[in-house]
């Protein structure tokens, strides 16, 4: 199985898909799946732009709407997590995960799915200690505060992922696990991104929640984005323990390392995205304490009948099958010939996928509820480098300066960005009380200094 991984999409699906198709044609291989590490920007229409935390002058429809409308079809099954520049109103409709467009699957605020025999987990959003222990109290239309806090990682979602016992093969997070730079060539990173140095030295660069999950889940592969640069690390979990190969990727721009392709040993295809039995059992057990206000979740009341719940879900999947419920449009799609948002808020649409999913698990629909939870349990062209260069994962142990060769089934190919005519703006956000929330503004300042010096 050959899987492509992309950093920050920023709504530029057309460029990413064209780059992958170019790689397939040039090198004669087939890509089975695309994973995106956040800032996907599933913007369906101009009203959705009001829920994206970017300055108004940088808001753009980009290309997702074409895939939502059916004008274009994603050429590869695509799985994405959320970042900190998302159409948060739409992702809230699909809190538990679901098809954002045909062949494009949102993993949810936290989630695990199967693709063939490969288990893929993910955590959406970025870490912010101020909001970590709060419930999911934000609802559209968002104000200046909630448009930012809605994408902050919550303890509730992390604790659900902490219950996973069966092995995860690949994990996605938008921001990096806290301390991951200890396991890579951080000095080289600082030479490229000097404004990271202070946070690295103070051990504030990254997500404490993601670090907790890395230590618990120990997946063979972990991919992130957010900081708009490529960075590799190799984490060994205890002496003689399993290894996690970590890779952060850049944003989708010409000349930037935003794509990576890996080959994994798997059962023969064809492959499709399917529900994961263990994850559905966890979702069912935890739904009764879903925190819908600012109040912290009460984990002491979680249903502890784990094995019984697992068996119940297994029997339900056996009856119905594990294929996710079908995609359904819930709002009108953007029409370029009739541009201009109405400026009015259309309310809280219930996504039929989410309703069907909850009915399948015999759970109540809570996403438009802001009351305290009760006992709700139920019985192209030119590349950056002259070619797509084969590479191997760097060995980052202190005892070795050489490269760590990969097995034949773990071949990594660095795919550089195709030069396109697309124009993406930079974002600024000075309101987050964390060391680095989004580095776009810092990159702009650094580029301005470089221009002045040259």
CSV table of C-alpha atoms in Angstrom, one decimal, residues 36-330:
chain,number,residue,atom,x,y,z
A,36,UNK,CA,-3.7,15.5,5.4
A,37,UNK,CA,-2.4,16.9,8.7
A,38,UNK,CA,-4.7,19.8,9.1
A,39,UNK,CA,-5.6,23.3,7.9
A,40,UNK,CA,-7.6,21.5,5.3
A,41,UNK,CA,-10.2,24.3,4.9
A,42,UNK,CA,-13.3,22.4,3.9
A,43,UNK,CA,-15.1,25.7,2.8
A,44,UNK,CA,-18.3,25.0,1.0
A,45,UNK,CA,-19.6,28.5,0.5
A,46,UNK,CA,-18.9,32.1,1.5
A,47,UNK,CA,-20.9,31.7,4.7
A,48,UNK,CA,-18.4,29.1,5.8
A,49,UNK,CA,-15.6,31.6,5.5
A,50,UNK,CA,-17.1,33.5,8.4
A,51,UNK,CA,-16.1,30.5,10.6
A,52,UNK,CA,-12.5,30.3,9.4
A,53,UNK,CA,-10.1,32.1,11.7
A,54,UNK,CA,-8.1,34.2,9.2
A,55,UNK,CA,-8.1,38.0,8.6
A,56,UNK,CA,-10.9,38.9,6.2
A,57,UNK,CA,-8.5,40.1,3.5
A,58,UNK,CA,-7.0,36.6,3.3
A,59,UNK,CA,-10.3,34.7,3.1
A,60,UNK,CA,-10.5,32.8,-0.1
A,61,UNK,CA,-12.8,30.0,-1.4
A,62,UNK,CA,-9.9,28.0,-2.9
A,63,UNK,CA,-10.9,24.7,-4.4
A,64,UNK,CA,-12.6,22.4,-1.8
A,65,UNK,CA,-16.1,23.7,-2.9
A,66,UNK,CA,-15.7,22.0,-6.3
A,67,UNK,CA,-15.3,18.6,-4.6
A,68,UNK,CA,-18.2,19.3,-2.2
A,69,UNK,CA,-20.5,20.2,-5.2
A,70,UNK,CA,-19.5,17.2,-7.3
A,71,UNK,CA,-17.9,19.3,-10.0
A,72,UNK,CA,-14.7,17.5,-9.2
A,73,UNK,CA,-14.1,14.1,-7.6
A,74,UNK,CA,-11.1,13.4,-5.3
A,75,UNK,CA,-8.8,11.0,-7.3
A,76,UNK,CA,-7.7,9.3,-4.1
A,77,UNK,CA,-9.4,8.4,-0.9
A,78,UNK,CA,-8.5,11.3,1.3
A,79,UNK,CA,-8.5,11.4,5.1
A,80,UNK,CA,-7.9,14.7,7.0
A,81,UNK,CA,-7.8,16.1,10.5
A,82,UNK,CA,-8.6,19.7,11.5
A,83,UNK,CA,-6.0,22.4,12.3
A,84,UNK,CA,-6.4,26.0,13.4
A,85,UNK,CA,-7.6,27.4,10.1
A,86,UNK,CA,-10.8,25.5,9.3
A,87,UNK,CA,-14.4,26.0,8.5
A,88,UNK,CA,-15.2,25.1,12.1
A,89,UNK,CA,-18.9,25.2,11.6
A,90,UNK,CA,-18.8,22.4,9.1
A,91,UNK,CA,-16.4,20.3,11.1
A,92,UNK,CA,-18.7,20.6,14.1
A,93,UNK,CA,-21.5,19.0,12.0
A,94,UNK,CA,-19.1,16.0,11.5
A,95,UNK,CA,-17.7,16.0,15.1
A,96,UNK,CA,-17.6,12.2,15.1
A,97,UNK,CA,-16.1,12.0,11.6
A,98,UNK,CA,-17.6,11.5,8.2
A,99,UNK,CA,-17.5,12.4,4.5
A,100,UNK,CA,-16.8,16.1,4.0
A,101,UNK,CA,-17.2,15.5,0.3
A,102,UNK,CA,-17.3,12.4,-1.8
A,103,UNK,CA,-14.1,10.4,-1.2
A,104,UNK,CA,-12.9,12.9,1.3
A,105,UNK,CA,-13.2,11.8,4.9
A,106,UNK,CA,-12.9,13.9,8.1
A,107,UNK,CA,-11.5,11.9,10.9
A,108,UNK,CA,-13.4,13.9,13.5
A,109,UNK,CA,-12.2,16.0,16.4
A,110,UNK,CA,-10.6,12.7,17.4
A,111,UNK,CA,-10.9,9.4,15.6
A,112,UNK,CA,-9.6,6.1,14.4
A,113,UNK,CA,-10.5,4.4,11.1
A,114,UNK,CA,-9.3,1.4,9.1
A,115,UNK,CA,-8.0,1.5,5.5
A,116,UNK,CA,-7.5,-2.1,4.5
A,117,UNK,CA,-5.7,-3.5,7.5
A,118,UNK,CA,-4.0,-0.2,8.4
A,119,UNK,CA,-5.3,1.6,11.4
A,120,UNK,CA,-5.2,5.4,11.2
A,121,UNK,CA,-5.8,7.6,14.2
A,122,UNK,CA,-5.8,11.4,14.6
A,123,UNK,CA,-6.4,14.4,16.8
A,124,UNK,CA,-7.8,17.6,15.3
A,125,UNK,CA,-6.9,21.2,16.4
A,126,UNK,CA,-4.0,22.7,18.4
A,127,UNK,CA,-3.1,22.6,22.0
A,128,UNK,CA,-3.9,25.6,24.3
A,129,UNK,CA,-3.6,25.1,28.0
A,130,UNK,CA,-6.2,27.7,28.8
A,131,UNK,CA,-9.0,25.8,27.1
A,132,UNK,CA,-7.7,22.2,27.4
A,133,UNK,CA,-10.0,21.2,30.3
A,134,UNK,CA,-13.1,23.0,29.0
A,135,UNK,CA,-16.0,21.3,27.3
A,136,UNK,CA,-17.0,21.9,23.7
A,137,UNK,CA,-19.0,25.1,24.5
A,138,UNK,CA,-18.6,26.9,21.2
A,139,UNK,CA,-21.4,27.1,18.6
A,140,UNK,CA,-21.7,29.0,15.4
A,141,UNK,CA,-22.0,31.8,14.7
A,142,UNK,CA,-18.6,32.3,16.5
A,143,UNK,CA,-17.4,35.5,18.1
A,144,UNK,CA,-13.9,36.8,18.2
A,145,UNK,CA,-13.1,34.5,21.1
A,146,UNK,CA,-14.9,31.3,20.1
A,147,UNK,CA,-13.7,31.3,16.5
A,148,UNK,CA,-10.3,30.6,18.0
A,149,UNK,CA,-11.1,28.4,21.0
A,150,UNK,CA,-13.3,26.1,18.9
A,151,UNK,CA,-10.2,24.4,17.4
A,152,UNK,CA,-8.3,24.1,20.7
A,153,UNK,CA,-7.8,20.4,21.7
A,154,UNK,CA,-9.9,19.2,24.6
A,155,UNK,CA,-9.1,16.8,27.4
A,156,UNK,CA,-12.3,14.8,26.5
A,157,UNK,CA,-11.1,13.9,23.0
A,158,UNK,CA,-7.6,13.1,24.2
A,159,UNK,CA,-8.9,10.8,26.9
A,160,UNK,CA,-11.0,8.9,24.4
A,161,UNK,CA,-7.8,8.3,22.3
A,162,UNK,CA,-6.0,7.3,25.5
A,163,UNK,CA,-8.4,4.3,25.8
A,164,UNK,CA,-7.1,2.8,22.5
A,165,UNK,CA,-5.4,-0.5,23.2
A,166,UNK,CA,-5.1,-2.1,19.8
A,167,UNK,CA,-2.1,-1.0,17.7
A,168,UNK,CA,-2.3,2.2,15.7
A,169,UNK,CA,-0.2,2.2,12.5
A,170,UNK,CA,-0.3,5.9,11.6
A,171,UNK,CA,-1.3,8.8,13.8
A,172,UNK,CA,-2.0,12.4,12.7
A,173,UNK,CA,-1.8,15.6,14.7
A,174,UNK,CA,-1.8,19.2,13.5
A,175,UNK,CA,0.7,20.6,16.0
A,176,UNK,CA,3.8,18.6,17.0
A,177,UNK,CA,4.1,16.6,20.2
A,178,UNK,CA,5.8,18.6,22.9
A,179,UNK,CA,9.5,17.6,23.1
A,180,UNK,CA,9.7,15.9,19.7
A,181,UNK,CA,12.6,18.2,18.8
A,182,UNK,CA,14.7,16.3,21.4
A,183,UNK,CA,14.7,13.3,19.0
A,184,UNK,CA,15.7,15.2,15.8
A,185,UNK,CA,18.2,17.6,14.5
A,186,UNK,CA,16.8,20.7,16.3
A,187,UNK,CA,19.9,22.8,15.8
A,188,UNK,CA,19.4,22.5,12.0
A,189,UNK,CA,15.7,23.4,12.5
A,190,UNK,CA,16.7,26.5,14.4
A,191,UNK,CA,19.1,27.6,11.7
A,192,UNK,CA,16.1,27.5,9.3
A,193,UNK,CA,13.5,28.8,11.8
A,194,UNK,CA,15.5,30.9,14.4
A,195,UNK,CA,12.3,32.1,16.1
A,196,UNK,CA,11.7,28.5,17.3
A,197,UNK,CA,14.8,28.5,19.5
A,198,UNK,CA,13.3,30.1,22.6
A,199,UNK,CA,10.3,27.7,22.6
A,200,UNK,CA,12.6,24.7,22.1
A,201,UNK,CA,14.9,25.7,25.0
A,202,UNK,CA,11.9,26.4,27.2
A,203,UNK,CA,10.2,23.2,26.2
A,204,UNK,CA,7.0,25.0,25.1
A,205,UNK,CA,7.2,24.2,21.4
A,206,UNK,CA,4.4,21.7,20.7
A,207,UNK,CA,1.4,20.0,22.2
A,208,UNK,CA,1.5,18.4,25.7
A,209,UNK,CA,-1.6,16.4,24.7
A,210,UNK,CA,0.0,15.0,21.6
A,211,UNK,CA,3.1,14.1,23.6
A,212,UNK,CA,0.9,12.2,26.0
A,213,UNK,CA,-0.7,10.3,23.1
A,214,UNK,CA,2.7,9.5,21.6
A,215,UNK,CA,3.9,8.0,24.8
A,216,UNK,CA,0.7,5.9,25.1
A,217,UNK,CA,0.0,4.8,21.5
A,218,UNK,CA,3.6,4.4,20.3
A,219,UNK,CA,2.6,4.2,16.6
A,220,UNK,CA,5.2,3.3,14.0
A,221,UNK,CA,4.4,6.6,12.1
A,222,UNK,CA,3.4,10.0,13.3
A,223,UNK,CA,2.8,12.9,11.0
A,224,UNK,CA,2.2,16.6,11.8
A,225,UNK,CA,2.2,20.0,10.1
A,226,UNK,CA,1.3,23.5,11.6
A,227,UNK,CA,4.8,25.0,11.8
A,228,UNK,CA,5.3,25.1,8.0
A,229,UNK,CA,8.6,23.3,7.8
A,230,UNK,CA,9.9,19.7,7.3
A,231,UNK,CA,11.3,18.1,10.4
A,232,UNK,CA,12.1,14.4,11.1
A,233,UNK,CA,12.6,12.6,14.4
A,234,UNK,CA,13.0,9.1,15.6
A,235,UNK,CA,11.6,8.2,19.0
A,236,UNK,CA,12.5,5.0,20.8
A,237,UNK,CA,10.1,4.2,23.5
A,238,UNK,CA,12.3,2.8,26.2
A,239,UNK,CA,15.4,0.7,25.9
A,240,UNK,CA,14.7,-1.9,23.2
A,241,UNK,CA,11.2,-0.6,22.8
A,242,UNK,CA,9.2,0.2,19.6
A,243,UNK,CA,10.2,3.1,17.3
A,244,UNK,CA,8.1,6.0,16.1
A,245,UNK,CA,9.1,7.7,12.9
A,246,UNK,CA,7.9,11.3,13.2
A,247,UNK,CA,7.7,13.7,10.2
A,248,UNK,CA,6.4,17.2,10.1
A,249,UNK,CA,5.6,18.7,6.6
A,250,UNK,CA,5.2,22.1,5.2
A,251,UNK,CA,2.2,24.0,3.7
A,252,UNK,CA,1.1,23.6,0.1
A,253,UNK,CA,3.2,26.1,-1.8
A,254,UNK,CA,5.6,25.9,-4.7
A,255,UNK,CA,9.1,24.9,-3.7
A,256,UNK,CA,8.1,23.7,-0.2
A,257,UNK,CA,8.4,20.1,1.1
A,258,UNK,CA,4.7,19.5,1.7
A,259,UNK,CA,4.3,15.9,0.5
A,260,UNK,CA,5.8,12.6,1.5
A,261,UNK,CA,5.0,9.2,0.1
A,262,UNK,CA,5.5,5.9,2.1
A,263,UNK,CA,5.0,2.3,1.3
A,264,UNK,CA,3.5,0.0,3.9
A,265,UNK,CA,3.1,-3.8,3.8
A,266,UNK,CA,-0.6,-4.6,3.8
A,267,UNK,CA,-3.1,-7.1,2.7
A,268,UNK,CA,-4.1,-7.0,-1.0
A,269,UNK,CA,-6.5,-4.4,-2.1
A,270,UNK,CA,-8.9,-2.9,-3.1
A,271,UNK,CA,-8.9,-0.8,0.0
A,272,UNK,CA,-11.7,1.4,1.5
A,273,UNK,CA,-12.2,3.5,4.6
A,274,UNK,CA,-14.1,1.7,7.3
A,275,UNK,CA,-15.2,2.3,10.8
A,276,UNK,CA,-13.0,0.9,13.6
A,277,UNK,CA,-14.7,-1.4,16.0
A,278,UNK,CA,-12.6,-0.4,19.1
A,279,UNK,CA,-13.1,3.3,18.4
A,280,UNK,CA,-16.9,3.0,18.0
A,281,UNK,CA,-17.0,1.2,21.4
A,282,UNK,CA,-15.0,4.0,23.0
A,283,UNK,CA,-17.3,6.6,21.4
A,284,UNK,CA,-20.3,4.8,22.7
A,285,UNK,CA,-19.0,4.5,26.3
A,286,UNK,CA,-17.9,8.2,26.5
A,287,UNK,CA,-20.9,9.9,24.8
A,288,UNK,CA,-22.8,10.0,28.1
A,289,UNK,CA,-20.2,12.5,29.5
A,290,UNK,CA,-19.8,14.6,26.3
A,291,UNK,CA,-19.1,18.1,27.8
A,292,UNK,CA,-21.2,20.6,26.0
A,293,UNK,CA,-20.6,23.7,28.2
A,294,UNK,CA,-17.4,25.2,29.6
A,295,UNK,CA,-17.5,22.6,32.4
A,296,UNK,CA,-14.9,19.9,32.4
A,297,UNK,CA,-16.0,16.3,31.6
A,298,UNK,CA,-16.7,14.0,34.6
A,299,UNK,CA,-14.7,10.9,33.7
A,300,UNK,CA,-15.7,9.1,36.9
A,301,UNK,CA,-19.1,8.3,35.4
A,302,UNK,CA,-17.8,6.6,32.2
A,303,UNK,CA,-19.4,3.3,31.5
A,304,UNK,CA,-16.7,0.7,32.5
A,305,UNK,CA,-18.3,-2.3,30.8
A,306,UNK,CA,-15.6,-2.1,28.1
A,307,UNK,CA,-15.7,-5.7,26.8
A,308,UNK,CA,-19.5,-5.8,26.7
A,309,UNK,CA,-19.6,-2.6,24.7
A,310,UNK,CA,-17.0,-3.9,22.3
A,311,UNK,CA,-19.0,-7.0,21.7
A,312,UNK,CA,-22.2,-5.0,21.2
A,313,UNK,CA,-20.5,-2.8,18.6
A,314,UNK,CA,-19.0,-5.8,16.9
A,315,UNK,CA,-22.3,-7.4,16.4
A,316,UNK,CA,-23.8,-4.2,15.0
A,317,UNK,CA,-21.0,-3.9,12.5
A,318,UNK,CA,-21.4,-7.5,11.5
A,319,UNK,CA,-25.1,-6.8,10.8
A,320,UNK,CA,-24.6,-3.6,8.9
A,321,UNK,CA,-21.1,-3.6,7.7
A,322,UNK,CA,-18.2,-1.1,8.5
A,323,UNK,CA,-18.5,1.3,5.6
A,324,UNK,CA,-19.3,4.8,6.7
A,325,UNK,CA,-22.7,6.3,6.0
A,326,UNK,CA,-23.1,8.1,2.7
A,327,UNK,CA,-22.1,11.7,2.0
A,328,UNK,CA,-25.0,14.2,2.1
A,329,UNK,CA,-24.8,17.9,1.2
A,330,UNK,CA,-26.3,20.1,4.0
